[in-house]
Amino acid sequence: SHGNAEDIGLSIPYLENLAQQCQCDVFAAEYDGYSIAPGSPSEAGCYQAANAGFSYLTAGPPQLDASTIVPVGRSLGSGPTVDLVSRHPEIRGMVLMSALESGARAVFGKTASVIGYPLDIFRNYKKIGDVQARTLVIHGTDDGVVPCQNGRNLYEALDQRGLAHEPLWLSGRGHNDIPHGPCFVAISGLLEYLAQNSIVVAAAEE
């Protein structure tokens, strides 16, 4: 699931590199209101896109086992990714890049998310406890859009339950200058771990 200021069209070169470098199949689902997709952007629309993509891969023609799918979420895309994985314990792997704890926490911090709870969106911090997948967290230490502490807090919540893969903290990197190379190496490491533990990865969803 891609970030807010992106769409699948802009992401095609990255997705092609991801597939080639990590030796995996990649499937991408667009949000309502992004690119040429109809509708208006919304939190619900993002969840719907992730759900539709997952349903297509598991119940549609691909007929993939859910345990072979590794959802990938970047920035805002971490919202629909965590939501999907939190509701499907059969998913065994997940990648979170520049992930937010919630919309309010990313911008204003924890206090604002408490005061403005009814208006907060993508509450990953509430759902991460239901995730059963081994998760790779990638984040730039100088991220000025989604502070790195968001990623660290999600990592710690997973690590407490033994579900955190070795994280990738990219020193001096921000939100939109994450180098692809180290990320692909880290993602390949997660896929290799899953394969070695009898989980054969057939597709990654971005």
mmCIF file with all atom_site columns, C-alpha atoms in Angstrom:
data_model
loop_
_atom_site.group_PDB
_atom_site.id
_atom_site.type_symbol
_atom_site.label_atom_id
_atom_site.label_alt_id
_atom_site.label_comp_id
_atom_site.label_asym_id
_atom_site.label_entity_id
_atom_site.label_seq_id
_atom_site.pdbx_PDB_ins_code
_atom_site.Cartn_x
_atom_site.Cartn_y
_atom_site.Cartn_z
_atom_site.occupancy
_atom_site.B_iso_or_equiv
_atom_site.pdbx_formal_charge
_atom_site.auth_seq_id
_atom_site.auth_comp_id
_atom_site.auth_asym_id
_atom_site.auth_atom_id
_atom_site.pdbx_PDB_model_num
ATOM 1   C CA . SER A 1 1   ? 0.000   0.000   0.000   1.00 0.00 ? 1   SER A CA 1
ATOM 2   C CA . HIS A 1 2   ? 1.574   3.271   -1.130  1.00 0.00 ? 2   HIS A CA 1
ATOM 3   C CA . GLY A 1 3   ? 1.844   6.627   0.600   1.00 0.00 ? 3   GLY A CA 1
ATOM 4   C CA . ASN A 1 4   ? -0.437  9.651   0.334   1.00 0.00 ? 4   ASN A CA 1
ATOM 5   C CA . ALA A 1 5   ? 1.371   11.707  -2.317  1.00 0.00 ? 5   ALA A CA 1
ATOM 6   C CA . GLU A 1 6   ? 1.819   8.676   -4.578  1.00 0.00 ? 6   GLU A CA 1
ATOM 7   C CA . ASP A 1 7   ? -0.155  6.369   -6.810  1.00 0.00 ? 7   ASP A CA 1
ATOM 8   C CA . ILE A 1 8   ? 0.459   3.060   -8.566  1.00 0.00 ? 8   ILE A CA 1
ATOM 9   C CA . GLY A 1 9   ? 1.481   4.785   -11.799 1.00 0.00 ? 9   GLY A CA 1
ATOM 10  C CA . LEU A 1 10  ? 4.248   6.708   -10.042 1.00 0.00 ? 10  LEU A CA 1
ATOM 11  C CA . SER A 1 11  ? 5.266   3.556   -8.165  1.00 0.00 ? 11  SER A CA 1
ATOM 12  C CA . ILE A 1 12  ? 5.708   1.252   -11.164 1.00 0.00 ? 12  ILE A CA 1
ATOM 13  C CA . PRO A 1 13  ? 9.522   1.618   -11.414 1.00 0.00 ? 13  PRO A CA 1
ATOM 14  C CA . TYR A 1 14  ? 9.847   0.894   -7.690  1.00 0.00 ? 14  TYR A CA 1
ATOM 15  C CA . LEU A 1 15  ? 7.498   -2.093  -7.892  1.00 0.00 ? 15  LEU A CA 1
ATOM 16  C CA . GLU A 1 16  ? 9.436   -3.536  -10.825 1.00 0.00 ? 16  GLU A CA 1
ATOM 17  C CA . ASN A 1 17  ? 12.704  -3.182  -8.906  1.00 0.00 ? 17  ASN A CA 1
ATOM 18  C CA . LEU A 1 18  ? 11.128  -4.724  -5.817  1.00 0.00 ? 18  LEU A CA 1
ATOM 19  C CA . ALA A 1 19  ? 10.014  -7.767  -7.796  1.00 0.00 ? 19  ALA A CA 1
ATOM 20  C CA . GLN A 1 20  ? 13.387  -8.160  -9.498  1.00 0.00 ? 20  GLN A CA 1
ATOM 21  C CA . GLN A 1 21  ? 15.640  -7.526  -6.523  1.00 0.00 ? 21  GLN A CA 1
ATOM 22  C CA . CYS A 1 22  ? 13.609  -9.548  -4.019  1.00 0.00 ? 22  CYS A CA 1
ATOM 23  C CA . GLN A 1 23  ? 12.686  -12.311 -6.475  1.00 0.00 ? 23  GLN A CA 1
ATOM 24  C CA . CYS A 1 24  ? 8.993   -12.126 -5.650  1.00 0.00 ? 24  CYS A CA 1
ATOM 25  C CA . ASP A 1 25  ? 5.704   -11.436 -7.391  1.00 0.00 ? 25  ASP A CA 1
ATOM 26  C CA . VAL A 1 26  ? 4.183   -8.040  -6.645  1.00 0.00 ? 26  VAL A CA 1
ATOM 27  C CA . PHE A 1 27  ? 0.515   -7.091  -6.626  1.00 0.00 ? 27  PHE A CA 1
ATOM 28  C CA . ALA A 1 28  ? -0.689  -3.515  -6.096  1.00 0.00 ? 28  ALA A CA 1
ATOM 29  C CA . ALA A 1 29  ? -4.213  -2.221  -5.434  1.00 0.00 ? 29  ALA A CA 1
ATOM 30  C CA . GLU A 1 30  ? -5.111  1.460   -5.894  1.00 0.00 ? 30  GLU A CA 1
ATOM 31  C CA . TYR A 1 31  ? -7.111  3.503   -3.377  1.00 0.00 ? 31  TYR A CA 1
ATOM 32  C CA . ASP A 1 32  ? -10.404 5.190   -4.280  1.00 0.00 ? 32  ASP A CA 1
ATOM 33  C CA . GLY A 1 33  ? -9.783  8.687   -5.596  1.00 0.00 ? 33  GLY A CA 1
ATOM 34  C CA . TYR A 1 34  ? -6.100  8.170   -6.391  1.00 0.00 ? 34  TYR A CA 1
ATOM 35  C CA . SER A 1 35  ? -4.700  8.281   -9.923  1.00 0.00 ? 35  SER A CA 1
ATOM 36  C CA . ILE A 1 36  ? -7.543  7.269   -12.293 1.00 0.00 ? 36  ILE A CA 1
ATOM 37  C CA . ALA A 1 37  ? -9.450  5.293   -9.655  1.00 0.00 ? 37  ALA A CA 1
ATOM 38  C CA . PRO A 1 38  ? -13.021 6.581   -9.173  1.00 0.00 ? 38  PRO A CA 1
ATOM 39  C CA . GLY A 1 39  ? -14.370 7.907   -5.900  1.00 0.00 ? 39  GLY A CA 1
ATOM 40  C CA . SER A 1 40  ? -12.902 10.205  -3.270  1.00 0.00 ? 40  SER A CA 1
ATOM 41  C CA . PRO A 1 41  ? -9.888  9.553   -1.024  1.00 0.00 ? 41  PRO A CA 1
ATOM 42  C CA . SER A 1 42  ? -10.854 8.336   2.449   1.00 0.00 ? 42  SER A CA 1
ATOM 43  C CA . GLU A 1 43  ? -9.664  6.109   5.264   1.00 0.00 ? 43  GLU A CA 1
ATOM 44  C CA . ALA A 1 44  ? -12.449 3.638   4.467   1.00 0.00 ? 44  ALA A CA 1
ATOM 45  C CA . GLY A 1 45  ? -11.474 3.656   0.800   1.00 0.00 ? 45  GLY A CA 1
ATOM 46  C CA . CYS A 1 46  ? -7.896  2.716   1.673   1.00 0.00 ? 46  CYS A CA 1
ATOM 47  C CA . TYR A 1 47  ? -9.104  -0.213  3.781   1.00 0.00 ? 47  TYR A CA 1
ATOM 48  C CA . GLN A 1 48  ? -11.447 -1.280  0.986   1.00 0.00 ? 48  GLN A CA 1
ATOM 49  C CA . ALA A 1 49  ? -8.593  -1.342  -1.535  1.00 0.00 ? 49  ALA A CA 1
ATOM 50  C CA . ALA A 1 50  ? -6.431  -3.541  0.691   1.00 0.00 ? 50  ALA A CA 1
ATOM 51  C CA . ASN A 1 51  ? -9.365  -5.863  1.407   1.00 0.00 ? 51  ASN A CA 1
ATOM 52  C CA . ALA A 1 52  ? -10.234 -6.133  -2.281  1.00 0.00 ? 52  ALA A CA 1
ATOM 53  C CA . GLY A 1 53  ? -6.648  -6.893  -3.223  1.00 0.00 ? 53  GLY A CA 1
ATOM 54  C CA . PHE A 1 54  ? -6.354  -9.580  -0.570  1.00 0.00 ? 54  PHE A CA 1
ATOM 55  C CA . SER A 1 55  ? -9.669  -11.134 -1.576  1.00 0.00 ? 55  SER A CA 1
ATOM 56  C CA . TYR A 1 56  ? -8.601  -11.216 -5.218  1.00 0.00 ? 56  TYR A CA 1
ATOM 57  C CA . LEU A 1 57  ? -5.308  -12.941 -4.394  1.00 0.00 ? 57  LEU A CA 1
ATOM 58  C CA . THR A 1 58  ? -6.840  -15.543 -2.095  1.00 0.00 ? 58  THR A CA 1
ATOM 59  C CA . ALA A 1 59  ? -10.339 -16.110 -3.529  1.00 0.00 ? 59  ALA A CA 1
ATOM 60  C CA . GLY A 1 60  ? -9.818  -14.954 -7.108  1.00 0.00 ? 60  GLY A CA 1
ATOM 61  C CA . PRO A 1 61  ? -7.909  -16.628 -9.940  1.00 0.00 ? 61  PRO A CA 1
ATOM 62  C CA . PRO A 1 62  ? -4.498  -16.640 -8.196  1.00 0.00 ? 62  PRO A CA 1
ATOM 63  C CA . GLN A 1 63  ? -5.931  -18.793 -5.368  1.00 0.00 ? 63  GLN A CA 1
ATOM 64  C CA . LEU A 1 64  ? -2.930  -18.021 -3.145  1.00 0.00 ? 64  LEU A CA 1
ATOM 65  C CA . ASP A 1 65  ? -2.591  -19.274 0.390   1.00 0.00 ? 65  ASP A CA 1
ATOM 66  C CA . ALA A 1 66  ? -2.773  -16.238 2.693   1.00 0.00 ? 66  ALA A CA 1
ATOM 67  C CA . SER A 1 67  ? 0.402   -17.336 4.457   1.00 0.00 ? 67  SER A CA 1
ATOM 68  C CA . THR A 1 68  ? 2.376   -16.696 1.246   1.00 0.00 ? 68  THR A CA 1
ATOM 69  C CA . ILE A 1 69  ? 1.305   -13.050 0.997   1.00 0.00 ? 69  ILE A CA 1
ATOM 70  C CA . VAL A 1 70  ? 3.501   -10.376 2.593   1.00 0.00 ? 70  VAL A CA 1
ATOM 71  C CA . PRO A 1 71  ? 1.683   -7.017  2.687   1.00 0.00 ? 71  PRO A CA 1
ATOM 72  C CA . VAL A 1 72  ? 3.916   -3.958  2.376   1.00 0.00 ? 72  VAL A CA 1
ATOM 73  C CA . GLY A 1 73  ? 2.778   -0.541  3.581   1.00 0.00 ? 73  GLY A CA 1
ATOM 74  C CA . ARG A 1 74  ? 4.587   2.782   3.256   1.00 0.00 ? 74  ARG A CA 1
ATOM 75  C CA . SER A 1 75  ? 3.642   5.919   5.190   1.00 0.00 ? 75  SER A CA 1
ATOM 76  C CA . LEU A 1 76  ? -0.159  6.329   4.964   1.00 0.00 ? 76  LEU A CA 1
ATOM 77  C CA . GLY A 1 77  ? -0.207  2.859   3.385   1.00 0.00 ? 77  GLY A CA 1
ATOM 78  C CA . SER A 1 78  ? 0.812   1.402   6.722   1.00 0.00 ? 78  SER A CA 1
ATOM 79  C CA . GLY A 1 79  ? -2.789  2.083   7.815   1.00 0.00 ? 79  GLY A CA 1
ATOM 80  C CA . PRO A 1 80  ? -4.575  -0.298  5.442   1.00 0.00 ? 80  PRO A CA 1
ATOM 81  C CA . THR A 1 81  ? -1.671  -2.743  5.723   1.00 0.00 ? 81  THR A CA 1
ATOM 82  C CA . VAL A 1 82  ? -1.780  -3.031  9.521   1.00 0.00 ? 82  VAL A CA 1
ATOM 83  C CA . ASP A 1 83  ? -5.582  -3.101  9.442   1.00 0.00 ? 83  ASP A CA 1
ATOM 84  C CA . LEU A 1 84  ? -5.570  -6.013  6.979   1.00 0.00 ? 84  LEU A CA 1
ATOM 85  C CA . VAL A 1 85  ? -2.902  -8.030  8.765   1.00 0.00 ? 85  VAL A CA 1
ATOM 86  C CA . SER A 1 86  ? -4.477  -7.437  12.193  1.00 0.00 ? 86  SER A CA 1
ATOM 87  C CA . ARG A 1 87  ? -7.650  -9.133  10.933  1.00 0.00 ? 87  ARG A CA 1
ATOM 88  C CA . HIS A 1 88  ? -5.912  -12.049 9.217   1.00 0.00 ? 88  HIS A CA 1
ATOM 89  C CA . PRO A 1 89  ? -3.713  -14.037 11.603  1.00 0.00 ? 89  PRO A CA 1
ATOM 90  C CA . GLU A 1 90  ? -2.958  -16.440 8.763   1.00 0.00 ? 90  GLU A CA 1
ATOM 91  C CA . ILE A 1 91  ? -0.720  -13.773 7.191   1.00 0.00 ? 91  ILE A CA 1
ATOM 92  C CA . ARG A 1 92  ? 2.802   -14.574 8.364   1.00 0.00 ? 92  ARG A CA 1
ATOM 93  C CA . GLY A 1 93  ? 4.876   -11.616 7.160   1.00 0.00 ? 93  GLY A CA 1
ATOM 94  C CA . MET A 1 94  ? 4.540   -7.828  6.839   1.00 0.00 ? 94  MET A CA 1
ATOM 95  C CA . VAL A 1 95  ? 6.753   -4.861  5.912   1.00 0.00 ? 95  VAL A CA 1
ATOM 96  C CA . LEU A 1 96  ? 6.178   -1.358  7.303   1.00 0.00 ? 96  LEU A CA 1
ATOM 97  C CA . MET A 1 97  ? 8.104   1.528   5.750   1.00 0.00 ? 97  MET A CA 1
ATOM 98  C CA . SER A 1 98  ? 8.004   5.004   7.317   1.00 0.00 ? 98  SER A CA 1
ATOM 99  C CA . ALA A 1 99  ? 4.920   3.804   9.163   1.00 0.00 ? 99  ALA A CA 1
ATOM 100 C CA . LEU A 1 100 ? 2.700   5.993   11.307  1.00 0.00 ? 100 LEU A CA 1
ATOM 101 C CA . GLU A 1 101 ? 1.219   5.097   14.683  1.00 0.00 ? 101 GLU A CA 1
ATOM 102 C CA . SER A 1 102 ? -1.859  7.066   13.639  1.00 0.00 ? 102 SER A CA 1
ATOM 103 C CA . GLY A 1 103 ? -2.627  10.195  11.667  1.00 0.00 ? 103 GLY A CA 1
ATOM 104 C CA . ALA A 1 104 ? -2.672  12.393  14.770  1.00 0.00 ? 104 ALA A CA 1
ATOM 105 C CA . ARG A 1 105 ? 0.399   10.831  16.356  1.00 0.00 ? 105 ARG A CA 1
ATOM 106 C CA . ALA A 1 106 ? 2.413   11.310  13.189  1.00 0.00 ? 106 ALA A CA 1
ATOM 107 C CA . VAL A 1 107 ? 1.651   15.033  13.094  1.00 0.00 ? 107 VAL A CA 1
ATOM 108 C CA . PHE A 1 108 ? 0.949   16.149  16.662  1.00 0.00 ? 108 PHE A CA 1
ATOM 109 C CA . GLY A 1 109 ? 2.145   13.367  18.969  1.00 0.00 ? 109 GLY A CA 1
ATOM 110 C CA . LYS A 1 110 ? 0.494   11.034  21.465  1.00 0.00 ? 110 LYS A CA 1
ATOM 111 C CA . THR A 1 111 ? -1.381  13.668  23.485  1.00 0.00 ? 111 THR A CA 1
ATOM 112 C CA . ALA A 1 112 ? -3.245  14.940  20.431  1.00 0.00 ? 112 ALA A CA 1
ATOM 113 C CA . SER A 1 113 ? -4.320  11.413  19.520  1.00 0.00 ? 113 SER A CA 1
ATOM 114 C CA . VAL A 1 114 ? -5.902  11.034  22.941  1.00 0.00 ? 114 VAL A CA 1
ATOM 115 C CA . ILE A 1 115 ? -7.648  14.413  22.963  1.00 0.00 ? 115 ILE A CA 1
ATOM 116 C CA . GLY A 1 116 ? -8.815  14.087  19.368  1.00 0.00 ? 116 GLY A CA 1
ATOM 117 C CA . TYR A 1 117 ? -9.418  10.332  19.426  1.00 0.00 ? 117 TYR A CA 1
ATOM 118 C CA . PRO A 1 118 ? -12.773 10.426  17.555  1.00 0.00 ? 118 PRO A CA 1
ATOM 119 C CA . LEU A 1 119 ? -11.123 12.301  14.682  1.00 0.00 ? 119 LEU A CA 1
ATOM 120 C CA . ASP A 1 120 ? -7.889  10.306  14.556  1.00 0.00 ? 120 ASP A CA 1
ATOM 121 C CA . ILE A 1 121 ? -7.362  8.053   11.535  1.00 0.00 ? 121 ILE A CA 1
ATOM 122 C CA . PHE A 1 122 ? -5.297  4.943   10.767  1.00 0.00 ? 122 PHE A CA 1
ATOM 123 C CA . ARG A 1 123 ? -4.883  3.990   14.433  1.00 0.00 ? 123 ARG A CA 1
ATOM 124 C CA . ASN A 1 124 ? -2.090  1.475   13.912  1.00 0.00 ? 124 ASN A CA 1
ATOM 125 C CA . TYR A 1 125 ? -1.090  1.704   17.560  1.00 0.00 ? 125 TYR A CA 1
ATOM 126 C CA . LYS A 1 126 ? -4.462  0.198   18.488  1.00 0.00 ? 126 LYS A CA 1
ATOM 127 C CA . LYS A 1 127 ? -4.288  -2.633  15.932  1.00 0.00 ? 127 LYS A CA 1
ATOM 128 C CA . ILE A 1 128 ? -0.633  -3.643  16.104  1.00 0.00 ? 128 ILE A CA 1
ATOM 129 C CA . GLY A 1 129 ? -1.365  -5.855  19.119  1.00 0.00 ? 129 GLY A CA 1
ATOM 130 C CA . ASP A 1 130 ? -3.558  -8.076  16.948  1.00 0.00 ? 130 ASP A CA 1
ATOM 131 C CA . VAL A 1 131 ? -0.894  -8.589  14.283  1.00 0.00 ? 131 VAL A CA 1
ATOM 132 C CA . GLN A 1 132 ? 0.469   -12.142 14.228  1.00 0.00 ? 132 GLN A CA 1
ATOM 133 C CA . ALA A 1 133 ? 2.924   -11.664 11.358  1.00 0.00 ? 133 ALA A CA 1
ATOM 134 C CA . ARG A 1 134 ? 6.686   -11.349 11.593  1.00 0.00 ? 134 ARG A CA 1
ATOM 135 C CA . THR A 1 135 ? 7.230   -7.710  10.692  1.00 0.00 ? 135 THR A CA 1
ATOM 136 C CA . LEU A 1 136 ? 10.098  -5.752  9.206   1.00 0.00 ? 136 LEU A CA 1
ATOM 137 C CA . VAL A 1 137 ? 10.069  -2.062  10.188  1.00 0.00 ? 137 VAL A CA 1
ATOM 138 C CA . ILE A 1 138 ? 12.016  0.407   8.020   1.00 0.00 ? 138 ILE A CA 1
ATOM 139 C CA . HIS A 1 139 ? 12.277  4.097   8.911   1.00 0.00 ? 139 HIS A CA 1
ATOM 140 C CA . GLY A 1 140 ? 14.540  7.083   8.320   1.00 0.00 ? 140 GLY A CA 1
ATOM 141 C CA . THR A 1 141 ? 15.900  8.539   11.547  1.00 0.00 ? 141 THR A CA 1
ATOM 142 C CA . ASP A 1 142 ? 15.417  12.129  10.306  1.00 0.00 ? 142 ASP A CA 1
ATOM 143 C CA . ASP A 1 143 ? 11.885  11.706  8.986   1.00 0.00 ? 143 ASP A CA 1
ATOM 144 C CA . GLY A 1 144 ? 10.144  15.069  9.330   1.00 0.00 ? 144 GLY A CA 1
ATOM 145 C CA . VAL A 1 145 ? 6.766   13.875  8.022   1.00 0.00 ? 145 VAL A CA 1
ATOM 146 C CA . VAL A 1 146 ? 6.270   10.744  10.124  1.00 0.00 ? 146 VAL A CA 1
ATOM 147 C CA . PRO A 1 147 ? 8.803   10.960  12.970  1.00 0.00 ? 147 PRO A CA 1
ATOM 148 C CA . CYS A 1 148 ? 10.960  7.875   13.406  1.00 0.00 ? 148 CYS A CA 1
ATOM 149 C CA . GLN A 1 149 ? 9.562   7.390   16.922  1.00 0.00 ? 149 GLN A CA 1
ATOM 150 C CA . ASN A 1 150 ? 6.346   6.205   15.257  1.00 0.00 ? 150 ASN A CA 1
ATOM 151 C CA . GLY A 1 151 ? 8.244   3.344   13.658  1.00 0.00 ? 151 GLY A CA 1
ATOM 152 C CA . ARG A 1 152 ? 10.212  2.623   16.816  1.00 0.00 ? 152 ARG A CA 1
ATOM 153 C CA . ASN A 1 153 ? 7.033   2.398   18.907  1.00 0.00 ? 153 ASN A CA 1
ATOM 154 C CA . LEU A 1 154 ? 5.426   -0.023  16.450  1.00 0.00 ? 154 LEU A CA 1
ATOM 155 C CA . TYR A 1 155 ? 8.630   -2.064  16.400  1.00 0.00 ? 155 TYR A CA 1
ATOM 156 C CA . GLU A 1 156 ? 8.736   -2.221  20.208  1.00 0.00 ? 156 GLU A CA 1
ATOM 157 C CA . ALA A 1 157 ? 5.103   -3.351  20.378  1.00 0.00 ? 157 ALA A CA 1
ATOM 158 C CA . LEU A 1 158 ? 5.926   -6.205  18.007  1.00 0.00 ? 158 LEU A CA 1
ATOM 159 C CA . ASP A 1 159 ? 9.263   -7.027  19.628  1.00 0.00 ? 159 ASP A CA 1
ATOM 160 C CA . GLN A 1 160 ? 7.582   -7.526  23.000  1.00 0.00 ? 160 GLN A CA 1
ATOM 161 C CA . ARG A 1 161 ? 5.669   -10.417 21.427  1.00 0.00 ? 161 ARG A CA 1
ATOM 162 C CA . GLY A 1 162 ? 8.593   -11.825 19.480  1.00 0.00 ? 162 GLY A CA 1
ATOM 163 C CA . LEU A 1 163 ? 7.191   -10.752 16.113  1.00 0.00 ? 163 LEU A CA 1
ATOM 164 C CA . ALA A 1 164 ? 9.725   -8.081  15.133  1.00 0.00 ? 164 ALA A CA 1
ATOM 165 C CA . HIS A 1 165 ? 12.206  -8.874  12.382  1.00 0.00 ? 165 HIS A CA 1
ATOM 166 C CA . GLU A 1 166 ? 15.577  -7.101  12.476  1.00 0.00 ? 166 GLU A CA 1
ATOM 167 C CA . PRO A 1 167 ? 14.609  -3.445  11.823  1.00 0.00 ? 167 PRO A CA 1
ATOM 168 C CA . LEU A 1 168 ? 16.264  -1.076  9.369   1.00 0.00 ? 168 LEU A CA 1
ATOM 169 C CA . TRP A 1 169 ? 16.842  2.386   10.815  1.00 0.00 ? 169 TRP A CA 1
ATOM 170 C CA . LEU A 1 170 ? 18.290  4.531   8.044   1.00 0.00 ? 170 LEU A CA 1
ATOM 171 C CA . SER A 1 171 ? 20.537  7.134   9.643   1.00 0.00 ? 171 SER A CA 1
ATOM 172 C CA . GLY A 1 172 ? 20.095  10.682  8.363   1.00 0.00 ? 172 GLY A CA 1
ATOM 173 C CA . ARG A 1 173 ? 17.302  9.754   5.966   1.00 0.00 ? 173 ARG A CA 1
ATOM 174 C CA . GLY A 1 174 ? 13.930  11.484  5.867   1.00 0.00 ? 174 GLY A CA 1
ATOM 175 C CA . HIS A 1 175 ? 10.518  10.502  4.543   1.00 0.00 ? 175 HIS A CA 1
ATOM 176 C CA . ASN A 1 176 ? 11.037  10.659  0.794   1.00 0.00 ? 176 ASN A CA 1
ATOM 177 C CA . ASP A 1 177 ? 14.737  9.905   0.371   1.00 0.00 ? 177 ASP A CA 1
ATOM 178 C CA . ILE A 1 178 ? 14.815  6.302   1.533   1.00 0.00 ? 178 ILE A CA 1
ATOM 179 C CA . PRO A 1 179 ? 17.397  4.404   -0.570  1.00 0.00 ? 179 PRO A CA 1
ATOM 180 C CA . HIS A 1 180 ? 15.942  1.356   -2.299  1.00 0.00 ? 180 HIS A CA 1
ATOM 181 C CA . GLY A 1 181 ? 19.022  -0.851  -2.079  1.00 0.00 ? 181 GLY A CA 1
ATOM 182 C CA . PRO A 1 182 ? 19.176  -1.373  1.703   1.00 0.00 ? 182 PRO A CA 1
ATOM 183 C CA . CYS A 1 183 ? 15.382  -1.775  1.799   1.00 0.00 ? 183 CYS A CA 1
ATOM 184 C CA . PHE A 1 184 ? 15.447  -4.525  -0.826  1.00 0.00 ? 184 PHE A CA 1
ATOM 185 C CA . VAL A 1 185 ? 18.207  -6.315  1.091   1.00 0.00 ? 185 VAL A CA 1
ATOM 186 C CA . ALA A 1 186 ? 16.180  -6.127  4.307   1.00 0.00 ? 186 ALA A CA 1
ATOM 187 C CA . ILE A 1 187 ? 12.975  -7.286  2.598   1.00 0.00 ? 187 ILE A CA 1
ATOM 188 C CA . SER A 1 188 ? 14.851  -10.171 0.984   1.00 0.00 ? 188 SER A CA 1
ATOM 189 C CA . GLY A 1 189 ? 16.084  -11.116 4.438   1.00 0.00 ? 189 GLY A CA 1
ATOM 190 C CA . LEU A 1 190 ? 12.529  -11.277 5.742   1.00 0.00 ? 190 LEU A CA 1
ATOM 191 C CA . LEU A 1 191 ? 11.405  -13.377 2.771   1.00 0.00 ? 191 LEU A CA 1
ATOM 192 C CA . GLU A 1 192 ? 14.318  -15.746 3.295   1.00 0.00 ? 192 GLU A CA 1
ATOM 193 C CA . TYR A 1 193 ? 13.426  -16.082 6.974   1.00 0.00 ? 193 TYR A CA 1
ATOM 194 C CA . LEU A 1 194 ? 9.830   -16.919 6.106   1.00 0.00 ? 194 LEU A CA 1
ATOM 195 C CA . ALA A 1 195 ? 10.944  -19.460 3.495   1.00 0.00 ? 195 ALA A CA 1
ATOM 196 C CA . GLN A 1 196 ? 13.348  -21.123 5.920   1.00 0.00 ? 196 GLN A CA 1
ATOM 197 C CA . ASN A 1 197 ? 10.534  -21.433 8.428   1.00 0.00 ? 197 ASN A CA 1
ATOM 198 C CA . SER A 1 198 ? 8.325   -23.365 6.003   1.00 0.00 ? 198 SER A CA 1
ATOM 199 C CA . ILE A 1 199 ? 6.503   -20.273 4.740   1.00 0.00 ? 199 ILE A CA 1
ATOM 200 C CA . VAL A 1 200 ? 7.023   -20.088 0.988   1.00 0.00 ? 200 VAL A CA 1
ATOM 201 C CA . VAL A 1 201 ? 6.435   -16.546 -0.216  1.00 0.00 ? 201 VAL A CA 1
ATOM 202 C CA . ALA A 1 202 ? 4.537   -16.332 -3.495  1.00 0.00 ? 202 ALA A CA 1
ATOM 203 C CA . ALA A 1 203 ? 3.592   -12.676 -3.592  1.00 0.00 ? 203 ALA A CA 1
ATOM 204 C CA . ALA A 1 204 ? 4.169   -9.350  -1.935  1.00 0.00 ? 204 ALA A CA 1
ATOM 205 C CA . GLU A 1 205 ? 1.477   -6.681  -1.873  1.00 0.00 ? 205 GLU A CA 1
ATOM 206 C CA . GLU A 1 206 ? 2.534   -3.052  -2.073  1.00 0.00 ? 206 GLU A CA 1
#
